[in-house]
Each structure stands twice: as structure tokens, then as C-alpha cells.
Short mmCIF file of C-alpha atoms and ligand atoms in Angstrom, two decimals:
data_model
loop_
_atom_site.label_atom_id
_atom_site.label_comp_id
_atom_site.label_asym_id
_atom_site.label_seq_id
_atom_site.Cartn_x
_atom_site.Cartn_y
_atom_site.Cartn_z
CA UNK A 1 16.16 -15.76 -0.49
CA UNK A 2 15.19 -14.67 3.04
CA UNK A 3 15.84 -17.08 5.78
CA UNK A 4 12.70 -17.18 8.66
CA UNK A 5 13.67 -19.52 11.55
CA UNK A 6 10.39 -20.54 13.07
CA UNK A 7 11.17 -18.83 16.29
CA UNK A 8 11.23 -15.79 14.37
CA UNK A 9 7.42 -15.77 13.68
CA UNK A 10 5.02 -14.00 15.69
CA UNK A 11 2.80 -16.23 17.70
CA UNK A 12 -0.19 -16.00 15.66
CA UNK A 13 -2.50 -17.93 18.37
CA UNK A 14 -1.77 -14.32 20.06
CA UNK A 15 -2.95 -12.45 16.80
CA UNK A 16 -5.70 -14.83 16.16
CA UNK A 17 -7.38 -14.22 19.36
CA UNK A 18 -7.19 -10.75 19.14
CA UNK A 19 -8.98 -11.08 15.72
CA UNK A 20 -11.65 -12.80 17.30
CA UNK A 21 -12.19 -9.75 19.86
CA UNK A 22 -12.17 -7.61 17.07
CA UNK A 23 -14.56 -9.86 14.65
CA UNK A 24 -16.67 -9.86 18.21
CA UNK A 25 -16.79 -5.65 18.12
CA UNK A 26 -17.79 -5.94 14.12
CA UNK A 27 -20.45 -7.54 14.57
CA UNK A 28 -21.60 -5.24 17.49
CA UNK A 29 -20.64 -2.05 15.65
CA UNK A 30 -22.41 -3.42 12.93
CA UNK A 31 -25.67 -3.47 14.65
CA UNK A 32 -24.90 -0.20 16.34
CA UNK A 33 -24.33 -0.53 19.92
CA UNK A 34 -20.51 0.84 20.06
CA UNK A 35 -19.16 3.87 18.04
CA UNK A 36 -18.80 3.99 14.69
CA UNK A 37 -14.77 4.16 15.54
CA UNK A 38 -14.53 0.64 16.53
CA UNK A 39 -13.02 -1.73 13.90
CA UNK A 40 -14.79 -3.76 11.09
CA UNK A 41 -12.60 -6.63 9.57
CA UNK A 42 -13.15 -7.27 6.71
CA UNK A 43 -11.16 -10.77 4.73
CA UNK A 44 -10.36 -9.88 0.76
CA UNK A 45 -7.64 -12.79 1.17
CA UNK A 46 -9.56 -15.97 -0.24
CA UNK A 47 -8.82 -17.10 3.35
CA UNK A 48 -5.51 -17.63 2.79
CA UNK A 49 -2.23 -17.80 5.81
CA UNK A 50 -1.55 -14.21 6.83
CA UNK A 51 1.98 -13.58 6.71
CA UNK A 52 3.90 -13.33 9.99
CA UNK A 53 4.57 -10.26 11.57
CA UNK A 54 8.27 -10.85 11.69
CA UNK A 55 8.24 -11.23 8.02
CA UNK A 56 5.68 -8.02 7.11
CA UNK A 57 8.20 -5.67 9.48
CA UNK A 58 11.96 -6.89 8.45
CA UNK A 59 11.37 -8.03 5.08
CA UNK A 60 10.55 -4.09 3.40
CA UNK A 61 11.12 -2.07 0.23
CA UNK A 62 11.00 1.55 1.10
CA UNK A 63 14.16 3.26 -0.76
CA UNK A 64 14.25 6.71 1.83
CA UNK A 65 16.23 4.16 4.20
CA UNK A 66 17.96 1.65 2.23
CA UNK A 67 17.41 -0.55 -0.87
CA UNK A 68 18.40 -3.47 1.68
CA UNK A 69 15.23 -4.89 2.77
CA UNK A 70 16.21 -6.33 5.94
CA UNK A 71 18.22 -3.01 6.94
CA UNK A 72 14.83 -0.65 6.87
CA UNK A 73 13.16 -1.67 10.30
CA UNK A 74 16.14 -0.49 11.95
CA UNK A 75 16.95 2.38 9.92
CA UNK A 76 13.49 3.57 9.97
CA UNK A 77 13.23 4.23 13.39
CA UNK A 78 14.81 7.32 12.68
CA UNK A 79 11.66 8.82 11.04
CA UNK A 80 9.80 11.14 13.55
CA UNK A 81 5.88 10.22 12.50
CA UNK A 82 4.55 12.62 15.23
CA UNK A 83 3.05 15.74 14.75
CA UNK A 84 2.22 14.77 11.44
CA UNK A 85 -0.34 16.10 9.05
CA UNK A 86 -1.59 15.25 5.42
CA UNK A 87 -2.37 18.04 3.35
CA UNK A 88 -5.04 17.54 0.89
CA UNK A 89 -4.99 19.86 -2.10
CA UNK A 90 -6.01 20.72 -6.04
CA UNK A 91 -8.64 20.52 -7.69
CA UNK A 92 -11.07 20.07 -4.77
CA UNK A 93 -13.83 22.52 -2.91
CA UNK A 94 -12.89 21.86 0.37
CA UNK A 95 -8.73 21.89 0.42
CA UNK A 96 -7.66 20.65 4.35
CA UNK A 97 -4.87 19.90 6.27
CA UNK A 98 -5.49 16.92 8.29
CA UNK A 99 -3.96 15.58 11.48
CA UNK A 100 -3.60 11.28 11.48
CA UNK A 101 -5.39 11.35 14.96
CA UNK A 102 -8.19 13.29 12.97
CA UNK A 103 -8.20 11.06 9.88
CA UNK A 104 -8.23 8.36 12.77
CA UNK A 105 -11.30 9.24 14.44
CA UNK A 106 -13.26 10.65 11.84
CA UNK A 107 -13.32 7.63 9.51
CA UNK A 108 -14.21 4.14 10.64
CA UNK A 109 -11.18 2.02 10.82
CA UNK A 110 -11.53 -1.13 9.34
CA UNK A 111 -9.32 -4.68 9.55
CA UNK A 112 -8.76 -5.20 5.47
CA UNK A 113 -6.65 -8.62 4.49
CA UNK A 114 -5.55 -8.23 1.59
CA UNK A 115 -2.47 -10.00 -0.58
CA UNK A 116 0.18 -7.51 -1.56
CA UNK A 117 2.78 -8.89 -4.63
CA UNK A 118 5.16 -6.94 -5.17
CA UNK A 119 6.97 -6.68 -8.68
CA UNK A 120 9.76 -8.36 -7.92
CA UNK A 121 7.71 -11.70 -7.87
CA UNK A 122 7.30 -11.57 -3.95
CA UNK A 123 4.04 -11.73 -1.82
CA UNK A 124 2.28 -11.54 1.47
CA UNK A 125 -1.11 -11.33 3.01
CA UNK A 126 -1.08 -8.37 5.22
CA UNK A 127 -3.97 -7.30 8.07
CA UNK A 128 -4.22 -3.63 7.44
CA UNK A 129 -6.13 -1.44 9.49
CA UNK A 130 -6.93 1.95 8.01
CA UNK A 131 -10.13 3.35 6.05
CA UNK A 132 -11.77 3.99 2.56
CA UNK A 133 -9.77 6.15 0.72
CA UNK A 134 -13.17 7.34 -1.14
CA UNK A 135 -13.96 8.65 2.47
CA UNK A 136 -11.28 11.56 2.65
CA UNK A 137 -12.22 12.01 -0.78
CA UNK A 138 -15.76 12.43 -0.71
CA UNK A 139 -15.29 14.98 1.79
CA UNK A 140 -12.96 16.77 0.24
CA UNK A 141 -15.16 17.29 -2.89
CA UNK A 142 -13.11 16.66 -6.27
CA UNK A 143 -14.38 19.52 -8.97
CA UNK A 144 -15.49 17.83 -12.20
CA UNK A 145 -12.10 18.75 -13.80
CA UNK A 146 -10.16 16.54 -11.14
CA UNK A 147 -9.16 12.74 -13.21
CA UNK A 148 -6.16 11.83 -11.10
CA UNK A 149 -4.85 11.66 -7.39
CA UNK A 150 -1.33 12.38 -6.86
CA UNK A 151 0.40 11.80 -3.89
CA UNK A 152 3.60 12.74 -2.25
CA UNK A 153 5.66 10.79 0.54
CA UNK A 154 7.38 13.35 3.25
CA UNK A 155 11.02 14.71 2.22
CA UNK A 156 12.89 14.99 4.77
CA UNK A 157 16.87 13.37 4.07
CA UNK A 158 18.13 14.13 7.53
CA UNK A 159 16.19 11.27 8.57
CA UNK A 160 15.72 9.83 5.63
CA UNK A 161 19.26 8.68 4.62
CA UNK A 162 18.51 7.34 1.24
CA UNK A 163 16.73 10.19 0.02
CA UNK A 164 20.41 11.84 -0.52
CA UNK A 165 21.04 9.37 -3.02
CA UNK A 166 21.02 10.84 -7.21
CA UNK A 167 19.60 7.25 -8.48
CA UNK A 168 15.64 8.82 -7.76
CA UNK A 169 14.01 11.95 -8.13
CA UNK A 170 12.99 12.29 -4.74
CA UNK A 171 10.64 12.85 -2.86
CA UNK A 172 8.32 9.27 -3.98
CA UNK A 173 5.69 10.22 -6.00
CA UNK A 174 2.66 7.84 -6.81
CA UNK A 175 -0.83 8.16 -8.69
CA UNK A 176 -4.25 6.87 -9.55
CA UNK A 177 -7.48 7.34 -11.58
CA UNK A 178 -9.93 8.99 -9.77
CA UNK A 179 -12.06 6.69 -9.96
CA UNK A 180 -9.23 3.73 -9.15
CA UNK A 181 -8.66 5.91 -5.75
CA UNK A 182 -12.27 5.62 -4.86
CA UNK A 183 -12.97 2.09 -5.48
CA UNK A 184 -14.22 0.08 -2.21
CA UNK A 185 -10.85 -1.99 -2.20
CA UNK A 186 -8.44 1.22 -2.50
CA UNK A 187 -7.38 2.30 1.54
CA UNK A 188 -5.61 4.45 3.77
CA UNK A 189 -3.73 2.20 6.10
CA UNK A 190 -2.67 3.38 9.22
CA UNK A 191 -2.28 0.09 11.22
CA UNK A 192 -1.02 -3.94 10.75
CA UNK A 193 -1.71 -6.72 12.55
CA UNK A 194 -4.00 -4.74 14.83
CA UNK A 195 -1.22 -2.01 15.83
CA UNK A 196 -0.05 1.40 15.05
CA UNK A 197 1.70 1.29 11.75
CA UNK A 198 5.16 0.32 12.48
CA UNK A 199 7.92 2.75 10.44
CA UNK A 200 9.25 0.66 7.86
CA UNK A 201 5.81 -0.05 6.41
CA UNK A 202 5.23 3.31 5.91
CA UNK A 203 3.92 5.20 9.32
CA UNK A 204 1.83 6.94 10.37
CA UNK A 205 0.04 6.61 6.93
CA UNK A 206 0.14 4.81 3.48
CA UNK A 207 -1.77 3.87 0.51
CA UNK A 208 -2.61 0.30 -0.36
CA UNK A 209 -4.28 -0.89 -3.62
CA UNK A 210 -4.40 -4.46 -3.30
CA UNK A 211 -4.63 -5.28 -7.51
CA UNK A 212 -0.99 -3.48 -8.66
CA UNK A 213 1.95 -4.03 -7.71
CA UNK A 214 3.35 -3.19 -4.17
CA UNK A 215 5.39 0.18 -5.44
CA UNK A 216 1.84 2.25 -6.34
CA UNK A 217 1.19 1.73 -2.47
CA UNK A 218 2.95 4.52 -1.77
CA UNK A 219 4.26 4.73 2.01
CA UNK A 220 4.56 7.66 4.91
CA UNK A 221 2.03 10.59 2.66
CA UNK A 222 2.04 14.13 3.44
CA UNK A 223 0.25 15.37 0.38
CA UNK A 224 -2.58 14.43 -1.72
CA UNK A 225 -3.29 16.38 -4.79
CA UNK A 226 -6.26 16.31 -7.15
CA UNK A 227 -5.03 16.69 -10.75
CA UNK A 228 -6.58 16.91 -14.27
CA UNK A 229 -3.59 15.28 -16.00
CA UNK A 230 -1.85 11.77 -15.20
CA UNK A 231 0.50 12.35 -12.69
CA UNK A 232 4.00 11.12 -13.20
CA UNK A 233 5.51 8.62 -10.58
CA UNK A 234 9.05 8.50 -8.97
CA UNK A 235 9.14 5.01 -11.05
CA UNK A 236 8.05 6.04 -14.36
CA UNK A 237 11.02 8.79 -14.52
CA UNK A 238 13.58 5.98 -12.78
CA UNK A 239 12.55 3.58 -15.61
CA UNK A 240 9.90 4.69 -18.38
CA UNK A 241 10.59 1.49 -19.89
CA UNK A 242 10.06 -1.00 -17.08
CA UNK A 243 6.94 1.19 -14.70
CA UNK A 244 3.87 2.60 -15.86
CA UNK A 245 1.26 4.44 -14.41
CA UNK A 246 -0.96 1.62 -14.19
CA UNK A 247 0.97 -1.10 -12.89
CA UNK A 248 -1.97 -3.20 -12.55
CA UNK A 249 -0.57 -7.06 -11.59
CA UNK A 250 -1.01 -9.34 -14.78
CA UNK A 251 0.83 -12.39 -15.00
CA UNK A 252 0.76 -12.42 -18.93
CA UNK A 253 2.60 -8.72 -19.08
CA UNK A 254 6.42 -9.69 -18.34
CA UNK A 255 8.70 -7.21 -17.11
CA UNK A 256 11.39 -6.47 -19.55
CA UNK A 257 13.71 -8.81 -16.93
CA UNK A 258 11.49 -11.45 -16.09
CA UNK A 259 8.77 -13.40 -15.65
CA UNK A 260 5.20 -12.28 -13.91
CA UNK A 261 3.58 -15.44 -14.01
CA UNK A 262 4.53 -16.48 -10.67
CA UNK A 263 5.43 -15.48 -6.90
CA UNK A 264 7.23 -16.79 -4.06
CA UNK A 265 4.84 -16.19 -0.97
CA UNK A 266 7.30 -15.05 1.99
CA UNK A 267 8.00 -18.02 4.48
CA UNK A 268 6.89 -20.39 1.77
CA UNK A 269 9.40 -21.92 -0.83
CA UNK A 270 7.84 -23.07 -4.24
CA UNK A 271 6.29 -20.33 -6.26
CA UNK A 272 3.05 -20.21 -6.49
CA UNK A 273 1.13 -18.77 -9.66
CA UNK A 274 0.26 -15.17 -9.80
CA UNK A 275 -3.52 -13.94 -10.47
CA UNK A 276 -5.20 -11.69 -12.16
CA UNK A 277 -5.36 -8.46 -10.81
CA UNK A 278 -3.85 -9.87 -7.85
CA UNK A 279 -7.38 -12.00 -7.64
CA UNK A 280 -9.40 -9.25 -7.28
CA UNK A 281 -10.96 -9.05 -10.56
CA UNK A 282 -14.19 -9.05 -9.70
CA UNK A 283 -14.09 -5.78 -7.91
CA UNK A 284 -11.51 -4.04 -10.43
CA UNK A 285 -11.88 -5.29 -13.90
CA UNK A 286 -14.91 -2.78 -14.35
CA UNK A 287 -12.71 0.08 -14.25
CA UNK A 288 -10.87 -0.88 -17.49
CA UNK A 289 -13.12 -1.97 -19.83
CA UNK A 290 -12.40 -1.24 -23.44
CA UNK A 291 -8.80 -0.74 -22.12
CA UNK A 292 -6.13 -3.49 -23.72
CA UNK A 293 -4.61 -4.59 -20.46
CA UNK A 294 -1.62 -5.73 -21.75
CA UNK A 295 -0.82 -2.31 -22.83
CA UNK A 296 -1.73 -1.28 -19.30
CA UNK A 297 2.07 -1.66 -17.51
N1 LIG B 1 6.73 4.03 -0.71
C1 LIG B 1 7.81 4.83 -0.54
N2 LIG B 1 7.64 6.09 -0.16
N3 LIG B 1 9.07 4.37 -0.80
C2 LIG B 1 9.31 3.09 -1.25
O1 LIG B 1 10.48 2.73 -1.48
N4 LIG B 1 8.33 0.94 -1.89
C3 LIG B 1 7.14 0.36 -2.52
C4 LIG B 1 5.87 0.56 -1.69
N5 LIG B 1 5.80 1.94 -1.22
C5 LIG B 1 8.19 2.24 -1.43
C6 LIG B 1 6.89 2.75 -1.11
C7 LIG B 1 7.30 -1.07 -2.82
S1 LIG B 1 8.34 -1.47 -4.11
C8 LIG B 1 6.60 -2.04 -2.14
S2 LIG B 1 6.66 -3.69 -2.64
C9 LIG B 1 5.81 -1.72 -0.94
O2 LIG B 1 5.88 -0.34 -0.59
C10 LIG B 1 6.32 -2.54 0.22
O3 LIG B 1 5.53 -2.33 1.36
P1 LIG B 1 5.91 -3.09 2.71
O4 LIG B 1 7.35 -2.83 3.01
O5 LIG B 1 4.98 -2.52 3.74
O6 LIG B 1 5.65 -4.56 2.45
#
């Protein structure tokens, strides 16, 4: 269990005032009077407590650095996230290389809270900032023979210790349905809590789909590939048995170890029960009908 004195937590009276600057340029943007850059926030979080910052930036699973969570802030400011440039290729009509500064000001960035529960039976609510990933992809133009989006976090072990270690077939690897990547919910993220993305949550960009589990939002992405077959993830060759493809959260599919039906919320202490799709059925549970979700792991 992770101790969080309370002097430890970010000041959110800090945060929350910024949030109401920014929920004062929404509204603007929204009725056109600044740029289309400014940011549009945007609460998928039921209203819920947004995790403190502390917690989001020392409490992380990204296995280049270290499988220690509270060992990858410091470790991970190692990585050198500038120049850095996402190449998007496959089965599309316009193949690109794209700087983040580009992707930055060329899609509207957008506040998204969403909850992120992570298979281990942990959660937070986390204030991305970032944009569609349909965007990129729209532009981009998938042929009709593209079905999935792979994508590939950077390799590079002299910065990223962990990625010298035999236990994973590196570099991370994760993958969606097409159609899964362009859902409204599915982002790029490139900022939290109203900042640059700090390192350890994957800078200077990352994936987040708010219904699986935390591992499909695959951190610090230098390629995107359209594919025609299912791609397969750094997880699914680690442990066919435990990680599918789909990973969508369901609290009646158990992993083989233990128990999905509930979560402990980071800085709370009872467990809390875990939803459907993460709660966000009602904007997902289109994309698998006819599919037996409990087959769906
Ligand atoms: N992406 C990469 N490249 N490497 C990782 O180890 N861990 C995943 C996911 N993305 C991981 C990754 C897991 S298991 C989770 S729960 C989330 O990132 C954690 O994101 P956070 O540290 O920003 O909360």
C-alpha cells in the first residue's frame, strides 16, 4: 500500500482555479472568439475527486525505468522527450512524420477527466490534456484494408534502463480496433493537470483509452502503424494466458490471480467496486455487440 501524507498532495485550490480559467476559455473558444488551439475541458469522471498530482507523478507503472512504481519519476528524467517525432505509417494514403509541437498546434487540445484502473485493482481520475485520436487519423486516411492500429513506444535502453532487461520483448507494443482508436473517448494525451506531460506518465505523448485497463494506454509513442491483422502486444507474448488484446475492464472476468470486482482508488483506503467498462458503457458498449465479453480479456 502506498503511503500519501497530506502534505504530499498538490494544493488543488491552485489546480481548481486554474480549471476555472480554462472552463472560462471553453466556453469562449466555443463560441469562437479565441483560436481553435485554446483548451476545451471536457468531465467523463461522473464528477468524481481528481487524484492528486503527487499521487498521478510518483505512483507509475512504466517497465523502461523500473517495475518499482515509486522509483520511475526519478528514473525517468533520464528520457530526452525533445526533438521528438511520431511517425505514422501502413496502411494509410497520407504516411507522415509528425513533430509533438505540430500534433500540438494542429489539433485542438482538450482537458479530458477521465478514471484510469489499472489491472492490478488500482485507480485514479486523471486531467489529461491532449486530442482526439480519430483526428491524426482522419488525416492520415486509413485504406479500407486497415482493421487495427499498432503502436510502438521509443527504444532507446541507454536511457531507458529497464529496457535491457530479458523478462519483455521490448520495445512496448500496444493495439486497437480501428474503430476502438477512433471512438470520441480514445485520446492522444500530451499534458496532466494542465502541464506538459511530465516523464514518468509517458512524455511527450501517450495513448489513453479510458474503458481497458491502464497497460493498453501505451506511454512515450514514436510509431503508429495501420494494420490489417490484430496486432500482438508486449503483454500478450509476456503472458498469453493472463493479457489479451482487448483488455476491456469487466469486473465479472477475473484474472487468473485475482479478483476484478473491485479497486482501491489511490489516497483512498476501502475498495470501491469496479464498473463496467470502467463506467463508460454508454459510449463503448456499441462497439462489441454480438461479441461475448467475457471472452473478450
Ligand atoms: N506504456 C509503456 N510504454 N510502458 C509501460 O510499462 N505501463 C502501462 C501503461 N502504459 C506502461 C505503459 C500500465 S500497466 C499502466 S497502469 C499505465 O501505463 C500507467 O500510467 P500512469 O503511470 O500514467 O498512471
Amino acid at each position: 500500500m502506498v503511503k500519501i501524507s497530506s502534505s504530499e498532495i498538490t494544493p488543488e485550490e491552485v489546480y481548481l482555479d486554474r480549471r476555472k480559467f480554462m472552463k472560462g476559455l471553453g466556453a469562449i473558444a466555443a463560441v469562437g472568439l479565441i483560436s481553435p488551439s485554446s483548451v476545451l475541458p471536457k468531465n467523463f469522471s461522473g464528477g468524481e475527486e481528481l487524484t492528486s498530482f503527487k499521487s498521478i507523478t510518483h505512483y507509475n507503472n512504466f517497465y523502461e525505468f523500473s517495475t518499482d512504481k515509486e522509483e520511475v519519476a526519478e528514473l525517468s528524467e533520464a528520457l530526452t522527450t525533445s526533438p521528438w517525432a511520431v511517425e505514422v505509417t501502413g496502411l494509410v494514403e497520407k504516411p507522415g512524420k509528425f513533430s509533438v509541437d505540430d500534433l500540438k498546434s494542429r489539433y485542438t487540445q482538450e482537458e479530458r477527466i477521465y478514471r484510469l484502473r489499472c489491472v492490478e485493482g488500482w485507480s485514479m481520475v486523471i486531467p489529461w490534456t491532449g486530442f482526439p485520436v480519430a483526428s491524426l487519423l482522419k488525416d492520415v486516411q486509413p485504406t479500407p484494408k486497415a482493421k487495427f492500429v499498432k503502436m510502438t513506444t521509443l527504444m532507446r535502453p541507454s536511457e531507458m534502463k529497464g529496457q535491457k532487461s530479458w523478462w519483455y520483448e521490448w520495445p512496448y507494443v500496444e493495439g486497437l480496433r480501428l474503430d476502438e482508436a477512433m471512438n470520441n473517448l480514445t485520446l492522444f494525451a500530451t499534458g496532466l493537470y494542465g502541464k506538459d506531460l511530465p516523464n514518468q506518465n509517458g512524455a511527450p505523448i501517450r495513448l489513453v483509452v479510458p474503458w481497458k485497463y491502464g497497460f493498453k494506454s501505451i506511454k512515450s509513442i514514436v510509431k503508429i502503424e495501420l494494420v490489417e491483422e490484430m496486432p500482438t502486444s508486449l503483454w500478450m507474448k509476456a503472458a498469453p494466458s493472463e493479457y489479451g488484446f482487448y483488455s476491456n475492464v469487466n469486473p465479472e472476468v477475473p484474472h487468473p490471480r485475482w479478483s476484478q470486482k473491485t479497486e482501491r482508488r489511490i489516497g483512498e483506503f476501502r475498495r470501491r467496486r469496479t464498473l463496467m467498462f470502467n463506467g463508460y458503457e454508454e459510449e463503448v458498449s456499441s462497439l462489441y455487440t454480438g461479441m461475448d465479453l467475457k471472452k473478450l480479456f
